[in-house]
CSV table of N, CA and C in Angstrom, one decimal:
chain,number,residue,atom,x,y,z
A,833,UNK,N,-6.1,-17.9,2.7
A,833,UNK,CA,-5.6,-18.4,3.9
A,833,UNK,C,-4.2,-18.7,3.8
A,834,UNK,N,-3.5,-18.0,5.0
A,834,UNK,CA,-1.8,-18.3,4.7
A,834,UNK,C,-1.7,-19.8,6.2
A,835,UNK,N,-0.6,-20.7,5.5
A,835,UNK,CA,-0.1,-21.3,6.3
A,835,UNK,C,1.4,-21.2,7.0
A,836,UNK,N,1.5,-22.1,8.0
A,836,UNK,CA,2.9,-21.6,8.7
A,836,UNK,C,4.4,-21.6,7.7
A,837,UNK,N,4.3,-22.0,6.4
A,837,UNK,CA,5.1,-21.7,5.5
A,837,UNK,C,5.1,-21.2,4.8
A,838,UNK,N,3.9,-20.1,4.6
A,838,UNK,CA,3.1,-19.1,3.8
A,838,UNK,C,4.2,-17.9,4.5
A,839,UNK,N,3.6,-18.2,5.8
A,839,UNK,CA,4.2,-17.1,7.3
A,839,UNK,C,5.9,-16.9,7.2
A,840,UNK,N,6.8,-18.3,6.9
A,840,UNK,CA,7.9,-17.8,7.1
A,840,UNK,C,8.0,-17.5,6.3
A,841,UNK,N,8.0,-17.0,4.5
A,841,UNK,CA,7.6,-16.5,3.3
A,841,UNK,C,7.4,-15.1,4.0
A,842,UNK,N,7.1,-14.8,4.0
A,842,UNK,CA,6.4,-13.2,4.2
A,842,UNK,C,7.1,-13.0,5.4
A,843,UNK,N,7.9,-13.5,6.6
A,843,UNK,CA,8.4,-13.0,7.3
A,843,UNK,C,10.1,-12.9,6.7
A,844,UNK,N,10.4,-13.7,6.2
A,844,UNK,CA,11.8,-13.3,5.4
A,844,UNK,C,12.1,-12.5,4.3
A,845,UNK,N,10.7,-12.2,3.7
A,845,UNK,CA,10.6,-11.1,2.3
A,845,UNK,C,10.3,-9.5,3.5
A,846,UNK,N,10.1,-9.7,4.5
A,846,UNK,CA,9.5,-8.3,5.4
A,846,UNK,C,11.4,-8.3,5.7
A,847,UNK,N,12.2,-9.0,6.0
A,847,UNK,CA,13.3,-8.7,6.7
A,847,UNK,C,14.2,-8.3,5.6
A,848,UNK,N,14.1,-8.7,4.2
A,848,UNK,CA,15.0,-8.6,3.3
A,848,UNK,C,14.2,-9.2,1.6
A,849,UNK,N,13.8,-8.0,1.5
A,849,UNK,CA,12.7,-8.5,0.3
A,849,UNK,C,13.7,-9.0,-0.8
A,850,UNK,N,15.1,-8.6,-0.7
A,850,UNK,CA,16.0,-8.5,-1.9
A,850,UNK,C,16.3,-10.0,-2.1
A,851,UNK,N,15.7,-11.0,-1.1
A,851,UNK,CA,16.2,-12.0,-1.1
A,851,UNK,C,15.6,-12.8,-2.4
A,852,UNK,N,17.0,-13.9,-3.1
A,852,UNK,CA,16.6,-14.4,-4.5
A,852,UNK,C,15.7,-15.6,-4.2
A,853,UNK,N,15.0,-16.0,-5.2
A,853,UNK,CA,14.0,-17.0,-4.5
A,853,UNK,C,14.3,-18.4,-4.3
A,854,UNK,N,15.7,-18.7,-4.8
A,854,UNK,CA,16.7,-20.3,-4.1
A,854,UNK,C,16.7,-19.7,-3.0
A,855,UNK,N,17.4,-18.9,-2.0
A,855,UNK,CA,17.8,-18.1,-0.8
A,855,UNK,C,16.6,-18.3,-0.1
A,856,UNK,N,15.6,-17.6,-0.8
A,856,UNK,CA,14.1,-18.0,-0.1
A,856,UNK,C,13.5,-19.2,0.6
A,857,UNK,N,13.8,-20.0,-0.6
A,857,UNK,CA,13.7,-21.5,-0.4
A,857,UNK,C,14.1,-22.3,0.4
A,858,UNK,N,15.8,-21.7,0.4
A,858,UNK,CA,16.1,-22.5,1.2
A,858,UNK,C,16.1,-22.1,2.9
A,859,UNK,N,15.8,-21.2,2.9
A,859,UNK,CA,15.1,-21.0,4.4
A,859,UNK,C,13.7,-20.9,5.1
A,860,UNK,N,13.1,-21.1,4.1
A,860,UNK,CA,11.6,-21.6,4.5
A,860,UNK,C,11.6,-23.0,4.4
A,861,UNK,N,12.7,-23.5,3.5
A,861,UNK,CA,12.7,-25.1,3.8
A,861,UNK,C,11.7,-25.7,2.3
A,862,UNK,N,11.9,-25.3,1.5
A,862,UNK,CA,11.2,-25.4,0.0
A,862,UNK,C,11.9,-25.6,-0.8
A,863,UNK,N,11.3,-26.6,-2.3
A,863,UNK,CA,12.1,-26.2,-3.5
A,863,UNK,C,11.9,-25.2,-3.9
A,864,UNK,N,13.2,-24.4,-5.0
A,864,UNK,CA,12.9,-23.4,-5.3
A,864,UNK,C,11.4,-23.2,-6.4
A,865,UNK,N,11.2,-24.5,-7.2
A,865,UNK,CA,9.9,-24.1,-7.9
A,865,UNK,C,8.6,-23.9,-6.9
A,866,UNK,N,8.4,-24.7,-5.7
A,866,UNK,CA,7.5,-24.6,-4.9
A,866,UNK,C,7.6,-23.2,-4.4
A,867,UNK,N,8.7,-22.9,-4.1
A,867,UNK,CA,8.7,-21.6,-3.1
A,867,UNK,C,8.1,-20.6,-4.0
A,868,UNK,N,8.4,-20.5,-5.4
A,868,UNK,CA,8.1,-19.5,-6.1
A,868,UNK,C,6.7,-19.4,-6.7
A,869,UNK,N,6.0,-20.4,-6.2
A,869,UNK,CA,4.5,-20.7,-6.5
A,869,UNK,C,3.6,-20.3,-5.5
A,870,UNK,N,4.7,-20.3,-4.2
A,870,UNK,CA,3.6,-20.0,-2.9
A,870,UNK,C,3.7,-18.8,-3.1
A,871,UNK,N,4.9,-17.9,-3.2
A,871,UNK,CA,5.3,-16.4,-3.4
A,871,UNK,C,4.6,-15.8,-4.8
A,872,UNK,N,4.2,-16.2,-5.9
A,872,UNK,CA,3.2,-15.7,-6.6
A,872,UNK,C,1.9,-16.1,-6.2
A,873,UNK,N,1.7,-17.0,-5.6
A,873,UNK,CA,0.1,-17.0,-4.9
A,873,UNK,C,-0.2,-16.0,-4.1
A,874,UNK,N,0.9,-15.7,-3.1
A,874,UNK,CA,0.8,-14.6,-2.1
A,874,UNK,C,0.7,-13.1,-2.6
A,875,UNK,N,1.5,-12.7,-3.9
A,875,UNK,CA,1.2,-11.9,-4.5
A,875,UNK,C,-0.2,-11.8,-5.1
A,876,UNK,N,-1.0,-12.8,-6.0
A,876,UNK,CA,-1.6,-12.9,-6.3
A,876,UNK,C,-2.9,-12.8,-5.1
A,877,UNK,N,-3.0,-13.3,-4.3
A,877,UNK,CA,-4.2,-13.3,-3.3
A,877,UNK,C,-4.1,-12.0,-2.7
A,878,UNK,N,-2.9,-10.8,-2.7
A,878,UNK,CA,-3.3,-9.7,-2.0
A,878,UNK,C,-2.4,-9.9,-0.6
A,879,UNK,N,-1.5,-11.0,-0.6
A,879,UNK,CA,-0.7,-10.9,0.6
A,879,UNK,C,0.2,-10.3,0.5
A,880,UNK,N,1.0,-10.6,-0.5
A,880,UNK,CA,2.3,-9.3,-0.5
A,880,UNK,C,1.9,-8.6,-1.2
A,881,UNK,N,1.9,-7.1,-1.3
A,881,UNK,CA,1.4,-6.3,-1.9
A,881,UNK,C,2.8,-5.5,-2.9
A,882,UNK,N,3.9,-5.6,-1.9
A,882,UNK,CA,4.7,-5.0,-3.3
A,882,UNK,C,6.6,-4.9,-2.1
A,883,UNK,N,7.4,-4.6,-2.8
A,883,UNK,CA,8.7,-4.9,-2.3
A,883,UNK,C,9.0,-3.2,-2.1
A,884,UNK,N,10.3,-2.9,-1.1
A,884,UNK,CA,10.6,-1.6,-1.1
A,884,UNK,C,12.0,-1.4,-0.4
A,885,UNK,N,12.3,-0.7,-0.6
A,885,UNK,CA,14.1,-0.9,0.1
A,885,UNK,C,13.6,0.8,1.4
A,886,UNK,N,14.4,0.4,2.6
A,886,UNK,CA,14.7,1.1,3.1
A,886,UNK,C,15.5,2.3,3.3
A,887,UNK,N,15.3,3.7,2.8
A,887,UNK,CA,16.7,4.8,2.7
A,887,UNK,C,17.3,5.4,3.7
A,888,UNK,N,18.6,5.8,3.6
A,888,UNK,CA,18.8,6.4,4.8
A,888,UNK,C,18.4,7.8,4.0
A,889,UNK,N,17.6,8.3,4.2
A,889,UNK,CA,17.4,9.9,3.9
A,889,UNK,C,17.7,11.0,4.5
A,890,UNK,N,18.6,11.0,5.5
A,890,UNK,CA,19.4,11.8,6.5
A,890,UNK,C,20.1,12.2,5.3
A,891,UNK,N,20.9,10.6,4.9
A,891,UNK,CA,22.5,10.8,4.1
A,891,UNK,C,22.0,11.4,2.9
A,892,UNK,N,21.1,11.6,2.1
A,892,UNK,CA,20.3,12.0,0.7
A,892,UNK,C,20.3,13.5,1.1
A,893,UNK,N,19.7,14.1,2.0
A,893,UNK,CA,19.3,15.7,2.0
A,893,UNK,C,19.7,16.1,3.4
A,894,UNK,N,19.0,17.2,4.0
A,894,UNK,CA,18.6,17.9,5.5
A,894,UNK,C,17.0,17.2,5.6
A,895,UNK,N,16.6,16.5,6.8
A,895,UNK,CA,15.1,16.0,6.7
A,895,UNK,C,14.5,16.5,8.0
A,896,UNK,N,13.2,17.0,7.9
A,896,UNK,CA,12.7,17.0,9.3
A,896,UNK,C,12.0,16.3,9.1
A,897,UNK,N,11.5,14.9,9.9
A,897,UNK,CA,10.3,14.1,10.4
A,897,UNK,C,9.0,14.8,11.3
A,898,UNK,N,8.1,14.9,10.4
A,898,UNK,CA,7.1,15.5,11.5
A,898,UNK,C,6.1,14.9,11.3
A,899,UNK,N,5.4,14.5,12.6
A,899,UNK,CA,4.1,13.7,13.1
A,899,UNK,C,3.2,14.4,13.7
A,900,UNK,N,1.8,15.1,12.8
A,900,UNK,CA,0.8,15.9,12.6
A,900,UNK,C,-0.1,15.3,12.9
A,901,UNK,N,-1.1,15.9,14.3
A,901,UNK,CA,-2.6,15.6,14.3
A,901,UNK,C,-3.4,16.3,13.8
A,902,UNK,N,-4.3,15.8,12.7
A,902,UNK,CA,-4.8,16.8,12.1
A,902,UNK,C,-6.4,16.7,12.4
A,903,UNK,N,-7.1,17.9,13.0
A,903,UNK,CA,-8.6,18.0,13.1
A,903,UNK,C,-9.8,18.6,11.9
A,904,UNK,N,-10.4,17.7,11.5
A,904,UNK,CA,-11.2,18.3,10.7
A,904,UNK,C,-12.4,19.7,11.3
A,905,UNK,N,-12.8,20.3,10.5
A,905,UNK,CA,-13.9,20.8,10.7
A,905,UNK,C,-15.6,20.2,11.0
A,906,UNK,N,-15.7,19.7,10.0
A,906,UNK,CA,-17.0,19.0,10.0
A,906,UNK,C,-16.7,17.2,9.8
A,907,UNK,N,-17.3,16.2,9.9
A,907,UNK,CA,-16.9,15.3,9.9
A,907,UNK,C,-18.3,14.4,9.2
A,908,UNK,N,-18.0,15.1,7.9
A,908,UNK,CA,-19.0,14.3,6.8
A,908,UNK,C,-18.5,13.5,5.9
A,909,UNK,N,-18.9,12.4,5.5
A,909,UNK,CA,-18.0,11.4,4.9
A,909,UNK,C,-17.3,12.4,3.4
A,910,UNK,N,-17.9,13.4,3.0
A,910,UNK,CA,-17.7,14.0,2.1
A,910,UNK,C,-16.0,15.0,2.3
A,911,UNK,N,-16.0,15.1,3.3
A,911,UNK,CA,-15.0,16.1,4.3
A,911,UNK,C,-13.7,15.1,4.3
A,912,UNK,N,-14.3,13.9,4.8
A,912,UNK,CA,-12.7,13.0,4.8
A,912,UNK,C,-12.7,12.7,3.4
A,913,UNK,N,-13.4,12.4,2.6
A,913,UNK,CA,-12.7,12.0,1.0
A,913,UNK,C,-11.5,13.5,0.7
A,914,UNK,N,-12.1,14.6,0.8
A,914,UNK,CA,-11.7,15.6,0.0
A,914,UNK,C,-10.4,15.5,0.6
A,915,UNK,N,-10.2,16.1,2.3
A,915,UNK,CA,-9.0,15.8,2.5
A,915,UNK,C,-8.3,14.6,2.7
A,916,UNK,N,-8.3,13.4,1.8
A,916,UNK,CA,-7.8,12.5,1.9
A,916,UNK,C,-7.3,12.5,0.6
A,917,UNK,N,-8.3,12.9,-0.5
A,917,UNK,CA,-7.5,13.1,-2.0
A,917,UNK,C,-6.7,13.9,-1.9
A,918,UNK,N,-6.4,15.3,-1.3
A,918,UNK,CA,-5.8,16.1,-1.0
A,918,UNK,C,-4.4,15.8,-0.7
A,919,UNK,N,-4.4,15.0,0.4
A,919,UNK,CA,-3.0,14.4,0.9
A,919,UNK,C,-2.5,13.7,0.3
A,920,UNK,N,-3.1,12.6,-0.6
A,920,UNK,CA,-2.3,11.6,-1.4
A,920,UNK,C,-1.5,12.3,-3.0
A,921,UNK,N,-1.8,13.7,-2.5
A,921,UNK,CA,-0.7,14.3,-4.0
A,921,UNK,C,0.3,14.7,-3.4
A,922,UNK,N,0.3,15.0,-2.1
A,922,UNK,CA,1.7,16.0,-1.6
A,922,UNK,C,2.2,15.0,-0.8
A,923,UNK,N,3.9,15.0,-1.8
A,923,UNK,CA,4.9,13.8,-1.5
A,923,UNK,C,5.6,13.9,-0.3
A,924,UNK,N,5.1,15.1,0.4
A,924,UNK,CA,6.0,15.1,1.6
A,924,UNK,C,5.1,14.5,2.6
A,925,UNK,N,3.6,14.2,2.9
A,925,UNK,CA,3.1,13.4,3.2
A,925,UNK,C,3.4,12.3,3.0
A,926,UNK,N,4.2,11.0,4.3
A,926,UNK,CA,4.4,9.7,3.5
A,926,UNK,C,3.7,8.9,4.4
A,927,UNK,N,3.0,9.3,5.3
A,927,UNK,CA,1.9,8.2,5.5
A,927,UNK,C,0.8,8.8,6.3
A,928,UNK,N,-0.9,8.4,5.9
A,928,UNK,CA,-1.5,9.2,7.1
A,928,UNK,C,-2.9,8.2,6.8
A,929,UNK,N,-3.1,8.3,8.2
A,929,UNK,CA,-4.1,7.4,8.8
A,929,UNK,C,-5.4,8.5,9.3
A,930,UNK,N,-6.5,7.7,9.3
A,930,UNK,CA,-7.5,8.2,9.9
A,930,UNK,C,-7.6,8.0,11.2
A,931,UNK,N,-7.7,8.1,12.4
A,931,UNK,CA,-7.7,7.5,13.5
A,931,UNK,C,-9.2,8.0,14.5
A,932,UNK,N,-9.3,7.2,15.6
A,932,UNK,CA,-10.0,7.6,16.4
A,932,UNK,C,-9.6,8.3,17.3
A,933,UNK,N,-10.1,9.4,18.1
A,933,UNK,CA,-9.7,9.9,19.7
A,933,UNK,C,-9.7,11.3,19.6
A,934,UNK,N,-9.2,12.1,19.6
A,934,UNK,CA,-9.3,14.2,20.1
A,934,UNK,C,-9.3,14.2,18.3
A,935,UNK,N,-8.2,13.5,17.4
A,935,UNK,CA,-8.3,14.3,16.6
A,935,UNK,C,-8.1,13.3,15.2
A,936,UNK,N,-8.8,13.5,13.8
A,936,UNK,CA,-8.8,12.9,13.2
A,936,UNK,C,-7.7,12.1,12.1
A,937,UNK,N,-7.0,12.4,12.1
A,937,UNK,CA,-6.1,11.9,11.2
A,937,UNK,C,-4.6,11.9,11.9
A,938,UNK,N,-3.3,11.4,11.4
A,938,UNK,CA,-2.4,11.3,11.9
A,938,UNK,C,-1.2,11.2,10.5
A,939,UNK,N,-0.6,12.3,10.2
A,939,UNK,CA,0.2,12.3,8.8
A,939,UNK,C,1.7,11.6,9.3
A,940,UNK,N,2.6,11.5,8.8
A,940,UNK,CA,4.0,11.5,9.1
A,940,UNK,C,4.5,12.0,7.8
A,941,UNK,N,5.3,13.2,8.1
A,941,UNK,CA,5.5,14.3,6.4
A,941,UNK,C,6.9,14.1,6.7
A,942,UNK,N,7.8,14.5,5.7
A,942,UNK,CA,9.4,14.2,5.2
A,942,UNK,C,9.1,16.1,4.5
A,943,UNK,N,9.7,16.8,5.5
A,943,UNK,CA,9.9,17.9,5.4
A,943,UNK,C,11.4,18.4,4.7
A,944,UNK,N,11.9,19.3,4.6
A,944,UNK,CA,13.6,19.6,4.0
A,944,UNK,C,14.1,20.2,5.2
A,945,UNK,N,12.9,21.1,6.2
A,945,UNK,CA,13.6,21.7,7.3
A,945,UNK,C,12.3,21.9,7.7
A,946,UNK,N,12.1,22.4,9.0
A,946,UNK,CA,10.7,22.9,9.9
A,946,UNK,C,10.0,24.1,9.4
A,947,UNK,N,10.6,25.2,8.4
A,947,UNK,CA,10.2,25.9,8.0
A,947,UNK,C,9.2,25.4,6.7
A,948,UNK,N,10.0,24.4,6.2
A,948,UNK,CA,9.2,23.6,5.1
A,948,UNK,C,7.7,23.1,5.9
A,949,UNK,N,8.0,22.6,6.3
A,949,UNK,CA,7.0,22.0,6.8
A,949,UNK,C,6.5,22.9,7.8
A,950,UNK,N,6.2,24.3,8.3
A,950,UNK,CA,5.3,25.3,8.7
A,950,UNK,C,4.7,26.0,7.0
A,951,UNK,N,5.4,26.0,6.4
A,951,UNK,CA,4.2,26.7,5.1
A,951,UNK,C,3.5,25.3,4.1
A,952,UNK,N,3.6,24.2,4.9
A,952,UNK,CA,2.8,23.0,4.1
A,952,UNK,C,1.8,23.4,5.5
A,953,UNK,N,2.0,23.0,6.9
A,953,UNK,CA,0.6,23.0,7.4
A,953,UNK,C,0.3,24.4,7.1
A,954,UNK,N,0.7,25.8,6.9
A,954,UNK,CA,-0.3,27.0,6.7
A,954,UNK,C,-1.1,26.8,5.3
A,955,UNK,N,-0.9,25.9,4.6
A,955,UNK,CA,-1.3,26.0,3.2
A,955,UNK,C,-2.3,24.8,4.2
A,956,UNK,N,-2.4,23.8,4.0
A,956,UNK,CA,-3.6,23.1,5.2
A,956,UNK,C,-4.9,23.9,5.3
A,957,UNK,N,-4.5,24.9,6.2
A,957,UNK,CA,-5.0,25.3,7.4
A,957,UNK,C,-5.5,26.4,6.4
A,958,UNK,N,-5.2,27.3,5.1
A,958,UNK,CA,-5.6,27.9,4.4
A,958,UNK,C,-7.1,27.6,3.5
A,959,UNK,N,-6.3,26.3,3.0
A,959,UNK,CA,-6.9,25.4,2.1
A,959,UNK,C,-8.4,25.3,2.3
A,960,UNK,N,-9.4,24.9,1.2
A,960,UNK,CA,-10.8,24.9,1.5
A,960,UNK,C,-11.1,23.1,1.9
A,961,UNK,N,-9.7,22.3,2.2
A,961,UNK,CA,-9.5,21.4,2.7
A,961,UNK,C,-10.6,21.6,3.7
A,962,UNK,N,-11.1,21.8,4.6
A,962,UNK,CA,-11.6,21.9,5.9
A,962,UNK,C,-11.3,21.5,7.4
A,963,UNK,N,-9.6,21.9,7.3
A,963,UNK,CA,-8.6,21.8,8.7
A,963,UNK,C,-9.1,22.3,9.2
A,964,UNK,N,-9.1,22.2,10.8
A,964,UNK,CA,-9.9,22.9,11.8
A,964,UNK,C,-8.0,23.3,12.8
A,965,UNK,N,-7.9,22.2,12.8
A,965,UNK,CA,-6.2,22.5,13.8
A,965,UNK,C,-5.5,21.1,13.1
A,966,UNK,N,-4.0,21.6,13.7
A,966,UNK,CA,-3.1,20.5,13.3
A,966,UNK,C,-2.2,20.9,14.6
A,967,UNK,N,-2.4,20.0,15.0
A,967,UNK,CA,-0.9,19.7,16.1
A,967,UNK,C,0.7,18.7,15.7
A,968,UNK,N,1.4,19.4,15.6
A,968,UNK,CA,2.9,18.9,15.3
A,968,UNK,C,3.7,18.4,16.6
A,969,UNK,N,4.3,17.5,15.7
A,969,UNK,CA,5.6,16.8,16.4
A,969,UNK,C,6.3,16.4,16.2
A,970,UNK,N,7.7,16.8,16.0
A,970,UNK,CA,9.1,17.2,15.3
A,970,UNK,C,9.8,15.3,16.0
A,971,UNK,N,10.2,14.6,15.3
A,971,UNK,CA,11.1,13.5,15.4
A,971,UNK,C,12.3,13.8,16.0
A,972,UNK,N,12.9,14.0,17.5
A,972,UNK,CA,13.9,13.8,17.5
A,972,UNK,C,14.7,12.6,17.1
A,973,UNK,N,14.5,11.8,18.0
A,973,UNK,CA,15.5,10.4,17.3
A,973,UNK,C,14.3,9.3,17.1
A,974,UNK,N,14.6,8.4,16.1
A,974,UNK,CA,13.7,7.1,15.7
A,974,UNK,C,14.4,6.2,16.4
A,975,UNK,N,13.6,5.1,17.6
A,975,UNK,CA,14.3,4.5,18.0
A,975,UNK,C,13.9,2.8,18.2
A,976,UNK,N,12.8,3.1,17.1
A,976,UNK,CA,12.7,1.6,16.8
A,976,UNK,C,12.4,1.5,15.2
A,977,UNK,N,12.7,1.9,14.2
A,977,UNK,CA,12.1,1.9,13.1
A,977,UNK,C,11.3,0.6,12.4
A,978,UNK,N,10.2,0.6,11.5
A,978,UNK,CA,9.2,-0.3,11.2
A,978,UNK,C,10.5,-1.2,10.2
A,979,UNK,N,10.1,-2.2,10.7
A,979,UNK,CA,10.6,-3.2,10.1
A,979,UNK,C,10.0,-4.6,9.5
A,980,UNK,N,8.5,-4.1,10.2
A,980,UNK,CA,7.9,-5.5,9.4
A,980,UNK,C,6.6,-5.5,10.5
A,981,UNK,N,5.9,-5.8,10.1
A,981,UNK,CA,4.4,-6.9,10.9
A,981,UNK,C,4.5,-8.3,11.8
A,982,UNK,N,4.2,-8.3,13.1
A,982,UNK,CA,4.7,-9.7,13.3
A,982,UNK,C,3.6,-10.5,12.8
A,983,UNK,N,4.4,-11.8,12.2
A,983,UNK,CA,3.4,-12.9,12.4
A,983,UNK,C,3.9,-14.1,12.9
């Protein structure tokens, strides 16, 4: 169970994880030994799970963002493991959910160009994965990017 000082802890590490843990302190309003005891408890209990810096990956390479619905074939719990192990080796996949509604899953891939990312979904759609369809959707502009969970 987190409390409302637990909360601003985890809301200041979501805005700026780089933050040192005096810095921390002193904006959650803690000493720094206390602060650093709630912040390994929260680690420890499974609240913070781990730190990450944000890239600009425009400025790194050429990127296409593409947002895939992807439909299984059959829908046996056996069918979503496979293609679920499947997806967690290919790094251009960087996030994908199972979802409810028309179609089962929902990827967001980090392509190099759209061609890249047309012979990753034909390899899919090849695969004994058991893709039935994939519907794409090319990122023009990101215009709120994820920046944290409210609490």
């Amino acid at each position: 169970m987190v409390d409302r000082i637990d909360e601003k802890i985890l809301r200041a590490l979501q805005a700026d994880a780089r933050l040192t843990n005096a810095a921390l302190a002193e904006q959650v309003g803690l000493s720094p030994s206390a602060c650093l005891v709630r912040t390994r408890r929260l680690e420890a209990e499974g609240y913070l799970l781990s730190y990450h810096a944000r890239l600009a990956v425009e400025r790194l390479r050429p990127t296409v963002i593409v947002y895939a619905e992807v439909t299984l074939k059959r829908h046996h719990p056996d069918d979503f493991l496979v293609f679920e192990t499947a997806i967690a080796d290919l790094p251009e996949v960087i996030e994908a959910a199972q979802v409810s509604g028309p179609f089962d899953y929902f990827l967001k891939v980090c392509a190099r160009d759209v061609l890249s990312w047309r012979e990753l979904a034909d390899s899919l759609l090849r695969s004994e994965l058991g893709v039935d369809k994939i519907a794409t959707h090319i990122l023009m502009k990101e215009t709120k990017p994820f920046v944290g969970y409210p609490l």
